[in-house]
Short mmCIF file of C-alpha atoms in Angstrom, two decimals:
data_model
loop_
_atom_site.label_atom_id
_atom_site.label_comp_id
_atom_site.label_asym_id
_atom_site.label_seq_id
_atom_site.Cartn_x
_atom_site.Cartn_y
_atom_site.Cartn_z
CA MET C 19 0.00 0.00 0.00
CA ASN C 20 1.30 3.45 -0.70
CA GLU C 21 1.21 6.05 2.05
CA THR C 22 -2.15 7.48 1.03
CA LEU C 23 -4.03 4.20 1.30
CA GLY C 24 -1.74 2.53 3.82
CA GLU C 25 -2.64 5.09 6.46
CA LEU C 26 -6.29 4.03 6.20
CA GLY C 27 -5.62 0.98 8.38
CA ARG C 28 -8.33 -1.65 8.07
CA PHE C 29 -10.03 0.49 5.41
CA ALA C 30 -7.01 0.36 3.06
CA GLU C 31 -8.04 -2.77 1.19
CA PRO C 32 -11.75 -1.87 0.87
CA SER C 33 -10.67 1.59 -0.29
CA LEU C 34 -8.56 0.08 -3.06
CA TYR C 35 -11.52 -2.01 -4.20
CA ILE C 36 -13.77 1.05 -4.18
CA LEU C 37 -11.26 3.08 -6.23
CA VAL C 38 -11.05 0.23 -8.76
CA SER C 39 -14.84 0.03 -8.84
CA LEU C 40 -15.09 3.75 -9.63
CA SER C 41 -12.30 3.67 -12.21
CA ASP C 42 -14.67 3.16 -15.15
CA GLY C 43 -17.33 5.66 -14.07
CA PRO C 44 -19.47 6.90 -11.18
CA ARG C 45 -21.38 4.39 -9.03
CA HIS C 46 -23.63 4.68 -5.96
CA GLY C 47 -23.24 2.64 -2.78
CA TYR C 48 -25.18 -0.45 -3.80
CA ALA C 49 -23.54 -0.60 -7.23
CA ILE C 50 -20.09 -0.27 -5.62
CA MET C 51 -20.95 -3.03 -3.20
CA THR C 52 -22.02 -5.51 -5.90
CA ASP C 53 -19.08 -4.54 -8.13
CA VAL C 54 -16.58 -5.06 -5.30
CA GLU C 55 -18.11 -8.49 -4.73
CA ALA C 56 -17.56 -9.31 -8.39
CA ILE C 57 -13.97 -8.01 -8.32
CA SER C 58 -12.83 -9.52 -5.06
CA GLY C 59 -15.19 -12.44 -4.57
CA ARG C 60 -15.96 -11.18 -1.07
CA SER C 61 -18.93 -9.22 0.20
CA MET C 62 -18.40 -5.82 1.76
CA GLY C 63 -20.63 -4.66 4.61
CA ALA C 64 -22.32 -1.26 4.56
CA GLY C 65 -20.35 -0.18 7.65
CA THR C 66 -17.03 -0.87 5.96
CA LEU C 67 -18.22 0.61 2.65
CA TYR C 68 -19.23 3.94 4.18
CA GLY C 69 -16.23 4.03 6.52
CA ALA C 70 -14.01 3.75 3.44
CA LEU C 71 -16.11 6.17 1.36
CA ALA C 72 -15.90 8.81 4.10
CA ARG C 73 -12.11 8.47 4.26
CA LEU C 74 -11.67 8.58 0.50
CA GLU C 75 -13.93 11.61 0.24
CA GLN C 76 -12.12 13.35 3.10
CA ARG C 77 -8.80 12.84 1.33
CA GLY C 78 -10.16 14.15 -1.95
CA LEU C 79 -9.73 10.82 -3.77
CA ILE C 80 -13.43 10.56 -4.64
CA GLU C 81 -16.30 13.03 -4.70
CA GLY C 82 -20.04 12.69 -4.27
CA LEU C 83 -22.36 13.78 -7.07
CA GLU C 84 -25.98 14.94 -6.87
CA PRO C 85 -28.19 12.16 -5.43
CA GLU C 86 -30.50 10.28 -7.78
CA GLN C 87 -33.55 8.94 -5.96
CA ARG C 88 -31.78 8.97 -2.56
CA ARG C 89 -28.75 7.22 -4.03
CA ARG C 90 -25.65 9.37 -4.30
CA PRO C 91 -23.16 8.36 -7.01
CA TYR C 92 -19.45 8.81 -6.35
CA ARG C 93 -16.72 9.39 -8.87
CA LEU C 94 -12.97 9.29 -8.89
CA THR C 95 -11.17 12.65 -8.72
CA ALA C 96 -7.96 13.36 -10.64
CA LEU C 97 -6.01 12.81 -7.42
CA GLY C 98 -7.89 9.55 -6.86
CA ALA C 99 -7.06 8.35 -10.38
CA ARG C 100 -3.34 9.14 -9.90
CA THR C 101 -3.33 7.44 -6.51
CA LEU C 102 -5.04 4.35 -7.91
CA GLU C 103 -2.66 4.17 -10.85
CA GLY C 104 0.35 4.41 -8.57
CA GLN C 105 -1.12 1.83 -6.25
CA LEU C 106 -1.84 -0.68 -9.02
CA THR C 107 1.57 -0.13 -10.61
CA ARG C 108 3.22 -0.95 -7.30
CA LEU C 109 1.05 -4.02 -6.89
CA ARG C 110 1.92 -5.20 -10.41
CA SER C 111 5.63 -4.72 -9.74
CA PHE C 112 5.23 -6.62 -6.47
CA ALA C 113 3.35 -9.45 -8.19
CA ASP C 114 5.89 -9.62 -11.04
CA THR C 115 8.78 -9.85 -8.58
CA GLY C 116 7.04 -12.55 -6.59
CA LEU C 117 6.18 -14.60 -9.68
CA ALA C 118 9.70 -14.27 -11.14
CA ARG C 119 11.22 -15.50 -7.90
CA LEU C 120 8.78 -18.35 -7.71
CA ARG C 121 9.62 -19.46 -11.26
CA GLY C 122 13.35 -19.30 -10.57
CA ARG C 123 13.06 -21.32 -7.36
CA THR C 124 15.27 -24.43 -7.21
CA THR C 125 13.54 -27.40 -5.68
CA MET E 18 -35.05 6.15 10.24
CA SER E 19 -33.80 2.58 10.74
CA GLY E 20 -32.49 1.42 14.11
CA MET E 21 -29.07 0.70 12.63
CA LEU E 22 -28.77 4.25 11.33
CA ARG E 23 -29.48 5.65 14.78
CA LEU E 24 -26.18 4.16 15.94
CA TYR E 25 -24.31 6.73 13.86
CA PRO E 26 -23.68 10.31 15.08
CA ARG E 27 -26.01 13.02 13.82
CA PRO E 28 -23.53 14.80 11.46
CA TRP E 29 -22.80 11.44 9.86
CA ARG E 30 -26.53 10.74 9.43
CA ASP E 31 -27.03 14.18 7.93
CA ARG E 32 -24.33 13.48 5.36
CA TYR E 33 -24.78 9.78 4.53
CA GLY E 34 -28.07 8.79 6.20
CA GLU E 35 -30.39 8.91 3.21
CA GLU E 36 -28.17 6.97 0.80
CA PHE E 37 -27.25 4.57 3.60
CA GLU E 38 -30.92 3.78 4.18
CA ALA E 39 -31.45 3.36 0.43
CA LEU E 40 -28.55 0.90 0.41
CA LEU E 41 -30.04 -1.08 3.32
CA ALA E 42 -33.38 -1.12 1.49
CA ASP E 43 -31.67 -2.46 -1.65
CA ARG E 44 -29.84 -5.11 0.31
CA PRO E 45 -31.16 -5.95 3.79
CA PRO E 46 -28.09 -6.76 5.91
CA SER E 47 -27.34 -10.25 7.17
CA VAL E 48 -26.32 -10.81 10.79
CA ARG E 49 -22.64 -10.51 9.81
CA HIS E 50 -23.30 -7.28 7.95
CA ARG E 51 -25.29 -5.93 10.88
CA LEU E 52 -22.21 -6.41 13.03
CA ASP E 53 -20.23 -4.61 10.35
CA ILE E 54 -22.65 -1.69 10.58
CA VAL E 55 -22.27 -1.58 14.38
CA ARG E 56 -18.50 -1.55 13.90
CA GLY E 57 -18.87 1.21 11.33
CA ALA E 58 -20.99 3.24 13.76
CA VAL E 59 -18.33 2.93 16.46
CA ASP E 60 -15.73 4.02 13.92
CA ALA E 61 -17.87 7.02 12.89
CA ARG E 62 -18.16 8.07 16.54
CA LEU E 63 -14.43 7.70 17.09
CA HIS E 64 -13.63 9.68 13.94
CA PRO E 65 -16.01 12.66 13.82
CA GLU E 66 -13.33 14.55 11.86
CA LEU E 67 -14.21 12.47 8.79
CA ILE E 68 -17.43 14.45 8.43
CA ASP E 69 -16.43 17.67 10.15
CA PRO E 70 -12.73 18.59 9.71
CA ASP E 71 -13.01 21.07 12.61
CA HIS E 72 -13.42 18.19 14.99
CA VAL E 73 -10.33 17.42 16.99
CA ALA E 74 -8.94 14.14 15.73
CA ASP E 75 -6.63 12.81 18.38
CA ARG E 76 -6.55 10.36 21.23
CA TRP E 77 -6.19 12.70 24.21
CA TRP E 78 -9.61 11.59 25.43
CA LEU E 79 -8.05 8.25 26.35
CA ALA E 80 -6.06 9.94 29.15
CA PRO E 81 -9.00 10.83 31.44
CA LEU E 82 -10.69 7.56 30.51
CA ALA E 83 -7.61 5.64 31.65
CA GLY E 84 -7.69 7.92 34.72
CA LEU E 85 -11.21 6.69 35.45
CA GLY E 86 -9.86 3.13 35.47
CA LEU E 87 -7.27 4.20 38.02
CA VAL E 88 -9.96 5.90 40.13
CA VAL E 89 -11.86 2.60 40.21
CA ALA E 90 -8.63 0.80 41.11
CA THR E 91 -8.00 3.34 43.88
CA LEU E 92 -11.50 2.83 45.30
CA LEU E 93 -11.19 -0.96 45.20
CA ILE E 94 -7.76 -0.96 46.83
CA THR E 95 -9.02 1.40 49.52
CA LEU E 96 -12.11 -0.72 50.12
CA PHE E 97 -10.14 -3.91 50.56
CA SER E 98 -7.14 -2.41 52.35
CA PRO E 99 -6.20 -3.88 55.76
CA GLU E 100 -7.69 -2.39 58.90
CA ARG E 101 -5.23 -0.87 61.40
CA PHE E 102 -5.71 0.07 65.03
CA ASP E 103 -4.10 2.86 66.96
CA ALA E 104 -4.75 4.93 70.07
CA TYR E 105 -7.52 6.85 68.31
CA GLY E 106 -9.40 3.81 67.00
CA SER E 107 -9.26 1.94 63.68
CA TYR E 108 -8.60 3.05 60.11
CA ARG E 109 -7.91 1.49 56.71
CA ASP E 110 -4.33 1.56 55.53
CA ALA E 111 -4.86 2.57 51.90
CA SER E 112 -1.23 3.43 51.19
CA ALA E 113 -1.23 0.88 48.31
CA ALA E 114 -3.76 3.12 46.55
CA ALA E 115 -1.37 6.09 46.48
CA LEU E 116 0.18 5.23 43.11
CA PRO E 117 -3.08 4.63 41.16
CA TRP E 118 -4.48 7.79 42.72
CA LEU E 119 -1.44 9.76 41.60
CA GLY E 120 -1.95 8.41 38.08
CA ALA E 121 -5.69 9.10 38.13
CA VAL E 122 -5.24 12.77 39.07
CA ALA E 123 -2.33 13.19 36.66
CA LEU E 124 -4.43 11.84 33.78
CA LEU E 125 -7.36 14.09 34.73
CA ILE E 126 -4.99 17.05 34.69
CA VAL E 127 -3.75 15.97 31.25
CA GLY E 128 -7.36 15.89 30.02
CA ILE E 129 -8.24 19.30 31.48
CA ALA E 130 -4.98 20.76 30.14
CA ARG E 131 -5.80 19.48 26.65
CA LEU E 132 -9.25 21.07 26.83
CA ALA E 133 -7.69 24.32 28.05
CA TRP E 134 -5.23 24.14 25.12
CA LEU E 135 -8.14 23.95 22.67
CA LEU E 136 -9.73 27.15 24.03
CA PRO E 137 -9.57 30.08 21.63
CA PRO E 138 -7.26 32.98 22.59
CA GLU E 139 -10.15 35.17 23.81
CA GLN E 140 -10.76 32.64 26.60
CA GLY E 141 -7.34 33.39 28.09
CA LEU E 142 -8.78 34.19 31.55
CA MET E 143 -10.35 30.72 31.76
CA ARG E 144 -7.02 29.22 30.73
CA VAL E 145 -5.27 31.09 33.56
CA ILE E 146 -7.89 29.96 36.11
CA ALA E 147 -7.56 26.41 34.82
CA SER E 148 -3.76 26.57 35.09
CA VAL E 149 -3.98 27.61 38.74
CA GLY E 150 -6.49 24.85 39.45
CA MET E 151 -4.38 22.24 37.71
CA SER E 152 -1.32 23.24 39.72
CA ALA E 153 -3.29 22.77 42.91
CA GLY E 154 -4.60 19.50 41.53
CA ALA E 155 -1.04 18.22 41.18
CA LEU E 156 -0.60 18.79 44.93
CA TRP E 157 -3.92 17.01 45.57
CA ALA E 158 -2.52 13.92 43.87
CA LEU E 159 0.23 13.86 46.51
CA ALA E 160 -2.05 14.67 49.43
CA PRO E 161 -5.56 13.36 48.66
CA TRP E 162 -6.83 14.21 52.14
CA THR E 163 -6.52 17.94 51.39
CA TRP E 164 -9.86 18.18 49.63
CA ILE E 165 -9.57 21.92 49.23
CA LEU E 166 -6.86 21.28 46.60
CA GLY E 167 -9.16 18.82 44.87
CA MET E 168 -11.89 21.42 44.78
CA THR E 169 -9.47 23.79 43.08
CA LEU E 170 -8.87 21.13 40.41
CA PHE E 171 -12.61 20.77 39.88
CA GLY E 172 -12.73 24.55 39.67
CA ALA E 173 -10.27 24.24 36.79
CA ALA E 174 -12.59 21.75 35.05
CA ALA E 175 -15.54 24.12 35.55
CA ALA E 176 -13.52 27.09 34.23
CA VAL E 177 -12.48 25.12 31.15
CA ALA E 178 -16.10 24.09 30.61
CA ILE E 179 -17.24 27.72 30.75
CA GLY E 180 -14.42 28.74 28.40
CA ALA E 181 -15.28 25.91 26.02
CA TRP E 182 -18.93 26.93 26.00
CA ARG E 183 -18.11 30.60 25.40
CA GLY E 184 -15.49 29.73 22.80
CA ARG E 185 -17.83 27.22 21.10
CA VAL E 186 -15.31 24.44 21.51
CA LEU E 187 -18.02 22.25 23.06
CA PRO E 188 -21.78 21.93 22.52
CA GLY E 189 -23.57 24.07 25.13
CA TRP E 190 -25.27 21.12 26.84
CA LEU E 191 -22.01 19.22 27.28
CA ALA E 192 -20.14 22.24 28.62
CA ALA E 193 -23.04 22.81 31.04
CA VAL E 194 -22.99 19.19 32.23
CA LEU E 195 -19.24 19.38 32.87
CA ALA E 196 -19.52 22.75 34.63
CA VAL E 197 -22.36 21.56 36.87
CA THR E 198 -20.75 18.18 37.61
CA ALA E 199 -17.43 19.83 38.46
CA GLY E 200 -19.15 22.62 40.37
CA LEU E 201 -21.35 20.30 42.44
CA PRO E 202 -18.53 18.86 44.60
CA ILE E 203 -17.23 22.37 45.21
CA ALA E 204 -20.66 23.60 46.37
CA LEU E 205 -21.22 20.51 48.53
CA PHE E 206 -17.71 20.69 49.97
CA PHE E 207 -18.25 24.23 51.20
CA ALA E 208 -21.82 23.49 52.31
CA ILE E 209 -20.67 20.50 54.36
CA ALA E 210 -17.70 22.44 55.68
CA VAL E 211 -19.87 25.19 57.15
CA LEU E 212 -22.63 22.91 58.45
CA PRO E 213 -22.75 22.45 62.25
CA TRP E 214 -21.60 19.00 63.45
CA TYR E 215 -25.14 17.74 64.19
CA ALA E 216 -26.25 18.57 60.66
CA MET E 217 -23.27 16.63 59.31
CA ARG E 218 -24.93 13.42 60.49
CA GLU E 219 -27.80 14.15 58.12
CA ALA E 220 -25.51 14.85 55.23
CA GLY E 221 -25.19 11.23 54.02
CA VAL E 222 -26.94 11.86 50.71
CA SER E 223 -24.71 14.86 50.11
CA TYR E 224 -21.64 12.67 50.51
CA VAL E 225 -22.98 10.18 47.96
CA VAL E 226 -23.74 12.98 45.48
CA PHE E 227 -20.34 14.48 46.24
CA PHE E 228 -18.37 11.31 45.47
CA VAL E 229 -20.48 10.38 42.42
CA ALA E 230 -19.92 13.87 40.97
CA VAL E 231 -16.20 13.65 41.73
CA VAL E 232 -15.87 10.32 39.89
CA LEU E 233 -18.04 11.51 36.97
CA VAL E 234 -15.61 14.32 36.15
CA TRP E 235 -13.11 11.85 34.62
CA PRO E 236 -15.44 10.32 31.97
CA LEU E 237 -17.00 13.72 31.31
CA VAL E 238 -13.64 15.29 30.50
CA ALA E 239 -13.00 12.32 28.18
CA LEU E 240 -16.37 12.86 26.48
CA CYS E 241 -15.64 16.57 26.11
CA LEU E 242 -12.32 15.79 24.41
CA LEU E 243 -14.15 13.45 22.03
CA ARG E 244 -16.68 16.14 21.13
CA ALA E 245 -14.32 19.13 21.10
CA ARG E 246 -14.03 21.27 18.00
CA ARG E 247 -11.14 23.50 17.06
CA GLN E 248 -11.89 27.21 16.93
CA ASP E 249 -8.43 28.71 16.99
CA GLN E 250 -6.88 26.84 14.07
CA LYS E 251 -7.63 26.39 10.42
CA PRO E 252 -9.23 23.04 9.48
CA ALA E 253 -6.71 20.35 8.64
CA THR E 254 -6.06 19.98 4.94
CA LEU E 255 -8.06 17.19 3.36
CA VAL E 256 -5.76 16.37 0.50
CA PRO E 257 -2.48 14.67 1.39
CA ALA E 258 0.69 16.26 0.13
#
C-alpha cells in the first residue's frame, strides 16, 4: 500500500476495491458493493463501505455527485485516479517480482 | 429512520443517512453485515473529523478515561485495604492506593490541560484559572486528604467548561454538564464544611452525590475531548501532500 491508502488501516483494502470500482465511471453505494463483490469475490458490509467512502472523500480521492432517488453516485477525482494508478503499478511490480522469484526457485 | 442508522452520530446521518438507508433497502443486511454496521458506527463516533474537519482528531480523550480506570482501582484498593488500630481507633491503611491515585489525578490534569489548550485565545482568563487549578490538583494527587486542593482542580474543570462553552469548543449542553458536575462537589464541599456538626450526620446523601460527581468528572472530560471542535486553528487539509 502506498502512504495514502496505507494510512487508512483496516479500510485500506476496501478503499482500493472502491477506487477500482469507480475507475470506469461513477457508481452509488449499492452498485459499488455488488461490483466489489464481483472483483474480489468477497462481500463488503455497509459499515465498511461507508467508513471507506468517508475516508476517500475526506482525502479528496473521490467526490459525491448529486443524489439520484436517494442514491448518491461517487466518482474518482484526478487525485484519486493518480493514486489508484500508482497503487496498481506498485502491486503489479510486487506481483511480477514474486512470480519471477517463484519461477526461478530451485527445488 | 432505521435502528441501525441511529447508531451513527447526527452529522454522519445528515451526510450519509439517506443513501445509507437506500442501500439497506436495496440489500437488507445479514447478521454478519449488521455487526459490520455496528463496527462502522463505532468508527464514525471515534472519527467525527471524517465528516467535520473542525473536529479534533486525536486520542487525548483516552487519558481521562484511563484515569477513570485508576480511580476505580483506587477505590477498590481502599475498600479492601487492611484495617489498622491505633490509640484513636481503627482506620484502613490505603497506602497501596497512592500510586493509582497519583496516576488518576495526573491523567485528569492531562485531560483538562488538553481542553484548556483547545480554548480560543479570547478565553485566556479561563485558561489562567484552569492553570492555577491544575497546579493545585497536582498537589492534591500527593495529598488526597486535602480536599480543598481537589476542589481547586474541579474549579479548573468548571472554568475550562465555561471557556469551552463561550469559545464554542463544546456543545452548550455538554459544557453545562461538565460545569455543573465539576461545580457540584465544590458547592457541597463548602456546604458540608460550614454545616454544624449535628447537621453533618444528616448529610449522608450529600456525601454520595459528592463522590459520584467527583468520579463523573473523569469520563466527562473524556467525552468533552471526544466532542471538542477546534476554533483557533484552520481546518486540517483534506488532501495529502
